[in-house]
Amino acid sequence: MGKATRLAFGETISNLGEINKDIVVLDADLSKSTTSYIFAKKFPERFFELGIQEANMIGISAGLALSGKIPFCCSFACFITGRYDTIRISVAYTKANVRIIGTHAGIGIGEDGTTQMGLEDVSLMRSLPNFSVCQPCDEIETRELIKYSIQHKGPMYIRLTRQSLPVIFNEDYVFEFGKGVTVAEGNDAVIFATGALVHEALKAHEILKNESIGLKVINIHTIKPIDKELIIENAKKFGLVFTAEDHSIIGGLGSAVSEVLAENYPTKVIRIGLPNVFGESGSPESLYKKYKFDGESVAKTIKANL
Amino acid sequence: MLTHSELERIANELRIDIIKAIYNAKSGHPGGSLSAIDIITYLFFNEIKRTPENAFDPDRDRFVLSKGHGVPALYAVLARLGLIEYNELMNLRKLGSRTQGHPSYQDLPYVEASTGSLGQGLSIAIGIAIAGKLDKKNYNVYCMIGDGEMQEGQIWEALMSAPKFKLDNLCVILDYNKSQIDGYIKDVMDLEPIESKLTAFRWNVMEIDGHDFDEIEKAIQTFKKILDKPSFIIAHTIKGKGVSFMEDNIEFHGRAPNEKEFEQALIELQKLLKEKWVKQQG
Ligand SMILES: Cc1ncc(C[n+]2csc(CCOP(=O)(O)OP(=O)(O)O)c2C)c(N)n1
């Protein structure tokens, strides 16, 4: 097992802090959880602890960005995107170069339950003009995404996991903003997955392989702007598209893929994700089973719809 | 009405239940549950007097736990009062349980509101208090907030609004245990001077030791007498109160005890109960 993508963020940003003195990091009483504490230890003068004040932190980040700094503004995905109007006006409409880091994505956080789970964050952030939305799927992709984000123009939302994830990319992995990445080949079905669900899709790929079903798995690290060409190309080839995300099916990756296909190449889309419900408490494993996010369930969903 | 000695005994028994529930769940927030349990015990046993029969009575006093992560303390009281089963308390945070990691009104309406995203419960309590005034009800609304939680902007909006509506049926209790996750309140984002800020906001402010039942009672009785303004009780507490190695230890804000720590905690709490109450009776 590799690292949680939140930890890869904390390590990467504290390394980048040495090279780029404009990087500043802000947190709202969750620095241990978001792992921004690593940066805080190394660069206390460029770390700003706001206490439990997400809205204030977002506004301060916007001001810092407007003055030439590169702020990484950290909290749980739910709390930070919960301060939506502040993000909408102070960051998005102001085109402030803020990187909003939302950790503890999805039901994968487990026992803490709904109030701590980011379940609608992608949907919210995707609808804001000027914003880009990214979700890496392993520690190496996270590292490369964070490195890329330094040079990116415009606000970004970066969604990270609490749980550790397997490593699937090599050290020489090149992050290409806006481009999907095929992580497993197959000729019978295609699934677009993001974040933790990339690994469940890969498990499904292995399970289906034993039954001679080839599942192509495409990792979508940039949910906005999404890789339209890749989606259309695969819809044409397979005639049916699956999506998987640890997020509500309303407004997330599944919706983004559906929007592209509805406008360009109408194709049936089957979305794996939370079906118009809040999450709940439970072990991450039991929740993934219940909501059919685990590899076995993903394989079943695919077989049942082929 | 229970005597203060009885309340103290119950609160310490509930401390054992809290520790057991969090240990079973292998996650949760012992620190802020243990700092809050004395006050919650007092309120439920001597003021709110919740029973399964009056649980949804429109005239009932309400308790909103705005610092939702302290909910093991609330569940422990609800279990003791027979509103939930003891085994539900022990199934804290398990799949399918009503005892969600944070209060879920849709699963367990006794919690009065869904909380756990800090900063929101006080506004809900104000709404309930305003409704009580509109409907000419005599119920009181108690709302507990955390000191870290008090940094949230929405709390200050709420603090500004309750005096405007002359909500003398609203009593806020600050569980002032002096710490949050990233450190001590005074280092992370200081709140002081709290008393003069709130007085300036036109609250009736009282300051007590939140583990002393005499003081808790006195403050609540004063609240019930004050007219035309809401009350705010600054309750000085100790995070992790009752378990020596959890007291004032930030590590136990949001971590369950391991097996050894669990056993140690039980030994300490049981010893306290035995020394103070068994001897007293015998
Ligand atoms: C809006 C929001 N931001 C962050 C959190 C994460 N969080 C949970 S508990 C906590 C610290 C709370 O400190 P305090 O209110 O002092 O509670 P206590 O010390 O009594 O446990 C934080 C930051 C949250 N639950 N809600």
Coordinates of C-alpha atoms and ligand atoms in Angstrom, one line a residue:
Chain A
M1 CA 0.0 0.0 0.0
G2 CA 1.2 3.5 -0.8
K3 CA 0.5 6.7 1.0
A4 CA -2.8 8.6 1.4
T5 CA -2.9 11.3 -1.3
R6 CA -3.2 13.9 1.5
L7 CA 0.2 12.8 2.9
A8 CA 1.7 13.0 -0.5
F9 CA 0.4 16.5 -0.7
G10 CA 1.9 17.5 2.7
E11 CA 5.3 16.1 1.8
T12 CA 5.3 17.6 -1.7
I13 CA 4.3 21.1 -0.7
S14 CA 6.9 21.2 2.1
N15 CA 9.6 20.3 -0.5
L16 CA 8.3 22.8 -3.0
G17 CA 8.4 25.4 -0.2
E18 CA 12.1 25.4 -0.4
I19 CA 12.3 26.2 -4.1
N20 CA 9.4 28.7 -4.3
K21 CA 9.2 31.3 -1.6
D22 CA 5.8 32.5 -2.8
I23 CA 4.1 29.4 -1.6
V24 CA 2.0 29.9 1.5
V25 CA -0.1 27.4 3.3
L26 CA -3.2 28.0 5.4
D27 CA -5.2 25.6 7.6
A28 CA -8.3 25.7 9.8
D29 CA -7.5 23.4 12.8
L30 CA -7.0 20.3 10.7
S31 CA -3.3 20.6 9.9
K32 CA -2.6 17.1 11.2
S33 CA -5.3 15.6 9.1
T34 CA -4.6 17.6 5.9
T35 CA -0.9 17.0 6.6
S36 CA -0.1 20.7 6.1
Y37 CA 1.7 20.5 9.5
I38 CA 4.7 19.2 7.6
F39 CA 5.0 22.5 5.8
A40 CA 4.1 24.4 9.0
K41 CA 7.1 22.8 10.8
K42 CA 9.5 23.7 8.0
F43 CA 8.2 27.2 7.2
P44 CA 6.4 28.5 10.2
E45 CA 6.6 32.1 8.8
R46 CA 4.7 31.0 5.7
F47 CA 2.1 28.9 7.4
F48 CA -1.1 30.5 8.7
E49 CA -3.3 28.8 11.3
L50 CA -6.8 30.3 11.3
G51 CA -8.4 28.1 13.8
I52 CA -11.9 26.8 12.9
Q53 CA -12.6 29.6 10.4
E54 CA -12.9 28.2 6.9
A55 CA -14.6 31.2 5.4
N56 CA -12.1 33.7 6.8
M57 CA -9.2 31.4 5.6
I58 CA -10.6 31.3 2.0
G59 CA -10.9 35.1 1.9
I60 CA -7.4 35.6 3.3
S61 CA -6.1 33.1 0.7
A62 CA -7.7 35.2 -2.0
G63 CA -6.0 38.3 -0.7
L64 CA -2.7 36.6 -0.6
A65 CA -3.2 35.3 -4.2
L66 CA -4.1 38.8 -5.4
S67 CA -0.8 40.0 -3.9
G68 CA 1.4 37.5 -5.8
K69 CA 1.5 34.6 -3.3
I70 CA 0.5 31.0 -4.2
P71 CA -1.8 30.0 -1.3
F72 CA -2.7 26.4 -0.5
C73 CA -5.8 26.6 1.5
C74 CA -6.5 23.4 3.4
S75 CA -9.3 21.7 5.2
F76 CA -11.7 18.7 4.8
A77 CA -13.4 18.8 1.4
C78 CA -16.9 19.2 3.1
F79 CA -16.0 22.1 5.3
I80 CA -14.1 24.1 2.8
T81 CA -16.5 23.7 -0.1
G82 CA -19.3 24.3 2.4
R83 CA -18.1 27.9 2.4
Y84 CA -19.4 28.1 -1.1
D85 CA -20.3 31.7 -1.6
T86 CA -17.0 32.8 -0.3
I87 CA -15.2 30.6 -2.8
R88 CA -17.6 31.7 -5.5
I89 CA -17.0 35.4 -5.1
S90 CA -13.7 35.9 -3.3
V91 CA -11.8 33.2 -5.3
A92 CA -13.6 32.2 -8.5
Y93 CA -15.1 35.5 -9.6
T94 CA -12.0 37.4 -8.4
K95 CA -9.9 34.8 -10.4
A96 CA -7.7 34.6 -7.4
N97 CA -4.9 32.0 -7.9
V98 CA -5.9 30.0 -4.8
R99 CA -5.3 26.2 -4.5
I100 CA -8.1 24.8 -2.4
I101 CA -7.1 21.5 -0.9
G102 CA -10.1 19.4 0.2
T103 CA -9.1 16.2 2.0
H104 CA -11.2 13.3 3.4
A105 CA -13.0 12.8 0.1
G106 CA -16.0 10.5 0.1
I107 CA -17.4 7.7 2.2
G108 CA -13.8 6.2 2.3
I109 CA -13.2 8.2 5.5
G110 CA -15.5 5.7 7.3
E111 CA -16.6 6.0 10.9
D112 CA -16.8 9.8 11.3
G113 CA -19.8 9.7 9.0
T114 CA -21.7 12.2 6.9
T115 CA -20.7 15.5 8.5
Q116 CA -17.0 14.9 7.8
M117 CA -17.4 13.4 4.3
G118 CA -16.9 15.4 1.1
L119 CA -19.7 14.0 -1.0
E120 CA -20.9 17.0 -3.1
D121 CA -17.7 19.0 -3.3
V122 CA -16.8 18.1 -6.9
S123 CA -20.3 19.0 -8.0
L124 CA -20.1 22.4 -6.3
M125 CA -16.6 23.3 -7.4
R126 CA -17.1 22.0 -11.0
S127 CA -19.9 24.5 -11.5
L128 CA -17.8 27.6 -10.7
P129 CA -16.4 29.4 -13.7
N130 CA -12.6 29.8 -13.7
F131 CA -12.1 26.8 -11.5
S132 CA -10.3 23.6 -12.3
V133 CA -11.0 20.5 -10.4
C134 CA -8.5 17.7 -9.9
Q135 CA -8.3 14.4 -8.0
P136 CA -5.2 12.3 -8.1
C137 CA -5.3 8.6 -7.6
D138 CA -1.9 7.7 -6.0
E139 CA 1.0 9.4 -4.3
I140 CA 3.1 9.9 -7.4
E141 CA 0.3 11.5 -9.3
T142 CA -0.4 13.7 -6.3
R143 CA 3.2 14.8 -6.2
E144 CA 3.2 15.6 -9.9
L145 CA -0.2 17.4 -9.7
I146 CA 0.9 19.6 -6.8
K147 CA 4.2 20.4 -8.7
Y148 CA 2.1 21.3 -11.8
S149 CA -0.3 23.4 -9.7
I150 CA 2.4 25.9 -8.9
Q151 CA 2.5 27.1 -12.5
H152 CA -1.2 26.8 -13.2
K153 CA -3.1 30.0 -13.8
G154 CA -6.4 30.3 -12.1
P155 CA -8.1 28.8 -9.0
M156 CA -7.9 25.0 -8.5
Y157 CA -9.7 22.6 -6.3
I158 CA -7.7 19.5 -5.4
R159 CA -9.5 16.6 -3.8
L160 CA -7.5 14.1 -1.7
T161 CA -8.2 11.0 0.3
R162 CA -7.9 10.2 4.0
Q163 CA -7.1 6.5 3.2
S164 CA -3.9 5.1 1.8
L165 CA -4.0 4.1 -1.8
P166 CA -1.9 1.7 -3.8
V167 CA 0.9 3.1 -6.0
I168 CA 0.2 2.5 -9.7
F169 CA 2.5 5.0 -11.4
N170 CA 6.3 5.0 -11.8
E171 CA 8.7 7.6 -10.6
D172 CA 9.0 9.1 -14.1
Y173 CA 5.2 9.6 -14.4
V174 CA 4.4 12.9 -16.3
F175 CA 1.2 14.7 -15.2
E176 CA -0.7 16.2 -18.1
F177 CA -3.4 18.6 -16.9
G178 CA -6.7 17.9 -18.6
K179 CA -5.8 14.5 -20.0
G180 CA -7.2 11.1 -19.0
V181 CA -4.8 8.3 -18.4
T182 CA -5.5 4.7 -19.4
V183 CA -4.3 2.5 -16.6
A184 CA -5.6 -0.8 -17.9
E185 CA -6.5 -2.0 -21.4
G186 CA -9.5 -4.0 -22.3
N187 CA -11.8 -4.5 -25.3
D188 CA -15.2 -5.3 -23.8
A189 CA -16.0 -2.3 -21.6
V190 CA -14.7 1.0 -20.5
I191 CA -14.8 2.7 -17.1
F192 CA -13.8 6.3 -16.3
A193 CA -12.7 6.4 -12.6
T194 CA -11.3 9.0 -10.3
G195 CA -9.4 9.0 -7.0
A196 CA -9.8 6.0 -4.8
L197 CA -12.2 4.3 -7.2
V198 CA -9.5 4.0 -9.8
H199 CA -8.1 1.2 -7.6
E200 CA -11.5 -0.5 -7.3
A201 CA -11.9 -0.3 -11.1
L202 CA -8.5 -2.0 -11.4
K203 CA -9.6 -4.7 -9.0
A204 CA -12.7 -5.2 -11.2
H205 CA -10.4 -5.3 -14.2
E206 CA -8.6 -8.3 -12.6
I207 CA -11.8 -10.1 -11.6
L208 CA -13.3 -9.7 -15.0
K209 CA -10.1 -10.8 -16.7
N210 CA -10.6 -14.2 -15.1
E211 CA -13.9 -14.4 -16.8
S212 CA -12.5 -13.3 -20.1
I213 CA -14.0 -9.9 -20.0
G214 CA -11.6 -7.0 -20.9
L215 CA -12.3 -3.9 -18.9
K216 CA -10.5 -0.7 -19.9
V217 CA -9.8 1.6 -17.0
I218 CA -9.2 5.3 -17.5
N219 CA -8.1 7.5 -14.7
I220 CA -9.5 11.0 -14.8
H221 CA -7.4 13.2 -12.6
T222 CA -8.7 16.4 -14.1
I223 CA -12.5 16.4 -13.7
K224 CA -12.6 20.0 -15.0
P225 CA -11.7 20.7 -17.8
I226 CA -12.5 17.1 -18.7
D227 CA -10.8 15.2 -21.5
K228 CA -13.6 15.4 -24.0
E229 CA -11.9 13.7 -27.0
L230 CA -10.9 10.7 -24.9
I231 CA -14.5 10.2 -23.6
I232 CA -16.0 10.6 -27.1
E233 CA -13.4 8.2 -28.6
N234 CA -14.1 5.5 -26.1
A235 CA -17.9 6.0 -26.3
K236 CA -17.6 5.4 -30.0
K237 CA -15.6 2.3 -29.5
F238 CA -17.6 0.7 -26.7
G239 CA -21.1 2.1 -27.1
L240 CA -21.6 2.1 -23.3
V241 CA -19.7 3.9 -20.7
F242 CA -19.2 3.3 -16.9
T243 CA -18.0 5.9 -14.4
A244 CA -16.9 5.5 -10.8
E245 CA -16.2 8.0 -8.0
D246 CA -16.4 8.2 -4.3
H247 CA -18.8 11.1 -4.5
S248 CA -22.5 11.8 -5.2
I249 CA -23.5 10.8 -8.8
I250 CA -25.1 14.2 -9.0
G251 CA -22.7 16.6 -10.5
G252 CA -19.5 14.6 -10.2
L253 CA -17.4 12.7 -12.7
G254 CA -20.4 10.7 -13.9
S255 CA -22.2 13.9 -14.6
A256 CA -19.3 15.5 -16.4
V257 CA -18.9 12.4 -18.6
S258 CA -22.6 12.3 -19.3
E259 CA -22.6 16.0 -20.3
V260 CA -19.9 15.5 -22.8
L261 CA -21.6 12.5 -24.3
A262 CA -25.1 14.0 -24.3
E263 CA -23.8 16.9 -26.4
N264 CA -21.4 15.1 -28.7
Y265 CA -22.2 11.4 -29.0
P266 CA -25.3 10.2 -27.0
T267 CA -24.3 7.1 -25.2
K268 CA -25.7 5.2 -22.2
V269 CA -23.7 6.0 -19.1
I270 CA -23.8 3.9 -15.9
R271 CA -22.6 5.9 -12.9
I272 CA -21.1 4.3 -9.8
G273 CA -21.3 6.7 -6.9
L274 CA -23.5 7.8 -4.1
P275 CA -27.2 7.7 -5.3
N276 CA -28.8 10.9 -3.9
V277 CA -28.1 10.0 -0.3
F278 CA -25.9 11.2 2.5
G279 CA -23.2 8.9 3.6
E280 CA -23.2 7.2 7.0
S281 CA -20.8 5.9 9.7
G282 CA -19.1 2.5 9.2
S283 CA -15.8 1.0 8.4
P284 CA -14.5 2.2 5.0
E285 CA -14.6 -1.5 3.8
S286 CA -18.2 -2.0 4.9
L287 CA -19.3 1.3 3.3
Y288 CA -17.6 0.5 0.0
K289 CA -19.4 -2.9 0.0
K290 CA -22.8 -1.3 0.9
Y291 CA -22.6 1.3 -1.8
K292 CA -21.1 -1.1 -4.4
F293 CA -17.8 0.8 -4.7
D294 CA -15.6 -2.2 -4.0
G295 CA -13.9 -4.0 -6.9
E296 CA -16.1 -7.0 -6.7
S297 CA -19.3 -4.9 -6.8
V298 CA -17.9 -2.8 -9.7
A299 CA -17.2 -6.0 -11.6
K300 CA -20.7 -7.2 -10.9
T301 CA -22.3 -3.9 -12.0
I302 CA -20.3 -4.1 -15.3
K303 CA -21.2 -7.7 -16.0
A304 CA -24.9 -7.0 -15.2
N305 CA -25.0 -4.2 -17.8
L306 CA -22.9 -5.6 -20.6
Chain B
M1 CA -34.1 15.9 41.4
L2 CA -31.0 14.0 41.9
T3 CA -28.5 15.0 44.6
H4 CA -25.2 16.4 43.4
S5 CA -23.4 13.3 44.7
E6 CA -25.8 11.1 42.7
L7 CA -25.2 13.2 39.6
E8 CA -21.5 13.0 40.0
R9 CA -21.7 9.2 40.4
I10 CA -23.8 8.9 37.3
A11 CA -21.5 11.1 35.3
N12 CA -18.5 9.0 36.2
E13 CA -20.4 5.8 35.3
L14 CA -21.2 7.4 32.0
R15 CA -17.5 8.2 31.6
I16 CA -17.0 4.5 31.6
D17 CA -19.7 4.0 29.0
I18 CA -18.1 6.7 26.8
I19 CA -14.7 5.1 27.0
K20 CA -16.2 1.7 26.2
A21 CA -18.2 3.0 23.2
I22 CA -15.2 4.8 21.7
Y23 CA -13.0 1.8 22.3
N24 CA -15.4 -0.5 20.6
A25 CA -15.7 1.9 17.7
K26 CA -11.9 2.2 17.5
S27 CA -12.4 5.9 16.7
G28 CA -14.1 8.9 18.2
H29 CA -13.5 11.9 20.4
P30 CA -12.9 11.1 24.1
G31 CA -11.4 14.4 25.1
G32 CA -14.4 16.6 24.3
S33 CA -16.9 14.0 25.5
L34 CA -15.3 13.7 28.9
S35 CA -15.1 17.5 29.4
A36 CA -18.8 17.8 28.5
I37 CA -20.4 14.9 30.4
D38 CA -20.9 16.5 33.8
I39 CA -22.9 19.4 32.3
I40 CA -24.9 17.2 30.0
T41 CA -25.7 14.8 32.9
Y42 CA -26.9 17.7 35.0
L43 CA -29.1 19.1 32.2
F44 CA -30.7 15.8 31.3
F45 CA -31.3 14.5 34.8
N46 CA -32.3 17.6 36.6
E47 CA -33.6 20.1 34.0
I48 CA -34.6 18.5 30.7
K49 CA -35.7 15.3 32.5
R50 CA -36.1 13.5 29.2
T51 CA -38.0 10.2 29.2
P52 CA -39.1 7.9 26.4
E53 CA -42.7 9.2 27.0
N54 CA -41.9 13.0 26.8
A55 CA -39.2 12.7 24.1
F56 CA -41.3 14.4 21.4
D57 CA -43.5 16.5 23.7
P58 CA -43.8 20.0 22.0
D59 CA -43.3 21.6 25.4
R60 CA -40.0 19.7 26.2
D61 CA -36.8 21.5 26.9
R62 CA -34.3 21.1 24.1
F63 CA -30.6 20.4 24.1
V64 CA -28.6 21.0 21.0
L65 CA -25.0 19.7 21.0
S66 CA -23.4 22.1 18.6
K67 CA -20.0 20.5 19.1
G68 CA -21.3 17.4 17.5
H69 CA -18.1 15.3 17.9
G70 CA -18.8 15.2 21.6
V71 CA -21.8 13.0 20.9
P72 CA -20.7 9.9 22.8
A73 CA -21.5 11.9 25.9
L74 CA -25.0 12.6 24.7
Y75 CA -25.6 9.0 23.6
A76 CA -24.4 7.7 27.0
V77 CA -27.0 9.9 28.7
L78 CA -29.7 8.9 26.2
A79 CA -28.9 5.2 26.9
R80 CA -29.0 5.7 30.6
L81 CA -32.4 7.4 30.3
G82 CA -33.7 4.5 28.2
L83 CA -34.1 6.5 25.0
I84 CA -31.7 4.2 23.1
E85 CA -30.5 0.7 23.9
Y86 CA -27.2 0.3 25.7
N87 CA -26.0 -1.9 22.8
E88 CA -26.7 0.9 20.4
L89 CA -24.3 3.0 22.4
M90 CA -21.8 0.2 22.2
N91 CA -22.4 0.1 18.4
L92 CA -21.3 3.7 18.1
R93 CA -20.1 4.4 14.5
K94 CA -21.0 1.0 13.2
L95 CA -22.7 0.5 9.9
G96 CA -26.5 0.8 10.2
S97 CA -26.4 2.2 13.7
R98 CA -28.5 5.1 14.8
T99 CA -25.5 6.2 16.9
Q100 CA -23.7 7.8 14.0
G101 CA -20.2 9.3 14.4
H102 CA -21.9 12.7 14.7
P103 CA -25.5 13.5 15.6
S104 CA -27.8 12.6 12.8
Y105 CA -31.4 14.0 13.2
Q106 CA -32.6 11.8 10.4
D107 CA -31.4 8.6 12.2
L108 CA -32.0 9.7 15.8
P109 CA -34.3 12.7 16.4
Y110 CA -33.5 12.8 20.1
V111 CA -30.4 14.8 19.2
E112 CA -32.7 17.6 18.1
A113 CA -30.5 18.7 15.2
S114 CA -27.8 17.2 12.9
T115 CA -24.5 18.7 14.0
G116 CA -20.8 17.9 13.5
S117 CA -19.9 20.6 11.0
L118 CA -18.9 23.1 13.7
G119 CA -20.5 26.5 14.1
Q120 CA -24.1 25.6 13.1
G121 CA -25.9 24.3 16.1
L122 CA -26.3 27.6 17.9
S123 CA -28.2 29.2 15.1
I124 CA -30.6 26.2 15.0
A125 CA -31.0 26.6 18.8
I126 CA -31.9 30.2 18.3
G127 CA -34.5 29.2 15.7
I128 CA -36.0 26.7 18.2
A129 CA -36.0 29.4 20.9
I130 CA -37.7 32.0 18.6
A131 CA -40.4 29.4 17.7
G132 CA -40.9 28.8 21.5
K133 CA -41.6 32.5 21.9
L134 CA -43.9 32.6 18.8
D135 CA -45.9 29.7 20.1
K136 CA -45.9 31.0 23.7
K137 CA -44.3 27.9 25.0
N138 CA -42.4 27.7 28.2
Y139 CA -39.6 25.4 27.1
N140 CA -35.9 26.3 27.4
V141 CA -33.3 25.7 24.8
Y142 CA -29.8 24.6 25.9
C143 CA -27.0 24.7 23.5
M144 CA -23.4 23.5 24.1
I145 CA -20.6 24.9 21.9
G146 CA -16.9 24.1 21.9
D147 CA -14.2 26.7 22.4
G148 CA -12.6 25.8 19.1
E149 CA -16.0 25.9 17.6
M150 CA -16.4 29.5 18.9
Q151 CA -13.9 30.7 16.3
E152 CA -16.4 30.1 13.6
G153 CA -17.9 33.3 12.1
Q154 CA -21.4 31.9 12.2
I155 CA -21.2 31.6 16.0
W156 CA -20.6 35.3 16.3
E157 CA -23.5 36.0 13.9
A158 CA -25.6 33.9 16.2
L159 CA -24.2 35.6 19.3
M160 CA -25.2 39.0 17.8
S161 CA -28.7 37.9 17.0
A162 CA -30.0 36.1 20.1
P163 CA -30.0 39.3 22.3
K164 CA -31.9 41.1 19.6
F165 CA -34.8 38.7 19.9
K166 CA -34.6 38.8 23.7
L167 CA -34.3 35.1 24.0
D168 CA -34.4 34.5 27.7
N169 CA -35.3 30.9 26.9
L170 CA -31.9 30.3 25.5
C171 CA -28.9 29.2 27.5
V172 CA -25.5 28.6 25.7
I173 CA -22.9 26.6 27.5
L174 CA -19.3 26.9 26.4
D175 CA -17.3 23.8 27.1
Y176 CA -14.2 25.8 27.7
N177 CA -11.6 23.0 27.8
K178 CA -8.9 25.3 26.4
S179 CA -7.9 23.2 23.4
Q180 CA -8.8 22.1 19.9
I181 CA -7.0 19.9 17.4
D182 CA -4.0 21.9 16.4
G183 CA -3.2 23.1 19.9
Y184 CA -4.4 25.3 22.7
I185 CA -7.0 27.8 21.9
K186 CA -4.8 30.7 23.0
D187 CA -2.1 29.7 20.5
V188 CA -4.4 28.7 17.6
M189 CA -6.8 31.6 17.7
D190 CA -7.4 33.2 21.0
L191 CA -11.0 33.9 22.2
E192 CA -10.2 36.0 25.2
P193 CA -11.5 38.2 26.7
I194 CA -14.7 36.1 26.3
E195 CA -16.6 37.5 29.2
S196 CA -16.4 41.2 28.2
K197 CA -17.0 40.4 24.5
L198 CA -20.3 38.7 25.4
T199 CA -21.3 41.3 27.9
A200 CA -20.8 43.8 25.1
F201 CA -23.0 41.7 22.9
R202 CA -25.7 42.0 25.7
W203 CA -25.7 38.5 27.0
N204 CA -26.2 37.5 30.6
V205 CA -22.7 36.0 31.2
M206 CA -21.8 33.6 34.0
E207 CA -18.5 31.8 34.6
I208 CA -18.3 28.4 36.4
D209 CA -16.3 25.3 37.0
G210 CA -18.0 22.9 34.5
H211 CA -17.2 19.9 36.7
D212 CA -18.8 21.3 39.9
F213 CA -22.5 20.4 40.1
D214 CA -23.2 23.2 42.7
E215 CA -21.9 25.7 40.3
I216 CA -23.6 24.2 37.3
E217 CA -26.9 24.2 39.1
K218 CA -26.5 27.8 40.4
A219 CA -25.9 29.1 36.9
I220 CA -28.8 27.2 35.3
Q221 CA -31.2 28.5 38.1
T222 CA -30.0 32.0 37.4
F223 CA -30.5 31.6 33.7
K224 CA -34.1 30.6 34.4
K225 CA -34.7 33.8 36.4
I226 CA -33.1 36.3 34.0
L227 CA -35.6 38.0 31.8
D228 CA -35.3 39.6 28.3
K229 CA -31.8 38.4 27.5
P230 CA -30.1 35.1 26.7
S231 CA -27.6 33.5 29.0
F232 CA -24.1 32.4 28.3
I233 CA -22.3 30.1 30.7
I234 CA -18.5 30.0 30.3
A235 CA -17.9 26.5 31.8
H236 CA -14.2 26.0 32.6
T237 CA -13.5 22.3 31.9
I238 CA -10.7 19.9 31.5
K239 CA -10.4 18.0 28.2
G240 CA -10.4 14.3 28.9
K241 CA -11.6 14.9 32.5
G242 CA -11.6 11.8 34.7
V243 CA -8.9 9.7 32.9
S244 CA -5.5 10.9 34.1
F245 CA -3.5 10.4 30.9
M246 CA -6.3 11.9 28.7
E247 CA -6.6 15.0 30.8
D248 CA -5.3 18.1 28.9
N249 CA -3.8 15.7 26.4
I250 CA -4.4 16.9 22.8
E251 CA -3.6 13.5 21.5
F252 CA -7.0 12.3 22.8
H253 CA -9.0 14.9 21.1
G254 CA -9.9 12.5 18.4
R255 CA -8.3 9.1 19.0
A256 CA -9.7 6.0 20.6
P257 CA -7.7 4.4 23.5
N258 CA -5.7 1.3 22.6
E259 CA -6.2 -1.9 24.6
K260 CA -3.8 -0.9 27.3
E261 CA -5.0 2.6 27.6
F262 CA -8.6 1.3 27.7
E263 CA -7.9 -1.0 30.6
Q264 CA -6.0 1.7 32.4
A265 CA -8.9 4.2 31.9
L266 CA -11.4 1.7 33.3
I267 CA -9.3 0.9 36.3
E268 CA -9.0 4.6 37.1
L269 CA -12.7 5.3 36.7
Q270 CA -13.8 2.2 38.6
K271 CA -11.5 3.0 41.4
L272 CA -12.9 6.5 41.7
L273 CA -16.4 5.2 41.8
K274 CA -15.6 2.6 44.4
E275 CA -13.7 4.9 46.7
K276 CA -16.2 7.7 46.6
W277 CA -19.6 6.0 46.5
V278 CA -19.3 2.5 47.8
K279 CA -17.5 3.7 50.9
Q280 CA -20.0 6.5 51.4
Q281 CA -22.9 4.0 51.4
G282 CA -21.1 1.5 53.6
Ligands
LIG1 C1 -16.7 23.4 10.3 C2 -15.8 22.4 10.8 N1 -14.5 22.5 10.7 C3 -13.6 21.6 11.1 C4 -14.1 20.5 11.8 C5 -13.1 19.4 12.3 N2 -13.1 19.4 13.8 C6 -13.7 18.5 14.5 S1 -13.5 18.7 16.1 C7 -12.5 20.0 15.9 C8 -12.0 20.8 17.0 C9 -13.1 21.2 17.9 O1 -12.5 21.9 19.0 P1 -13.5 22.3 20.2 O2 -14.7 23.0 19.6 O3 -12.7 23.1 21.1 O4 -14.0 21.0 20.8 P2 -13.5 20.1 22.0 O5 -12.2 20.7 22.4 O6 -14.5 20.4 23.1 O7 -13.5 18.7 21.6 C10 -12.4 20.3 14.5 C11 -11.5 21.3 13.9 C12 -15.5 20.4 12.0 N3 -16.0 19.3 12.6 N4 -16.3 21.3 11.5

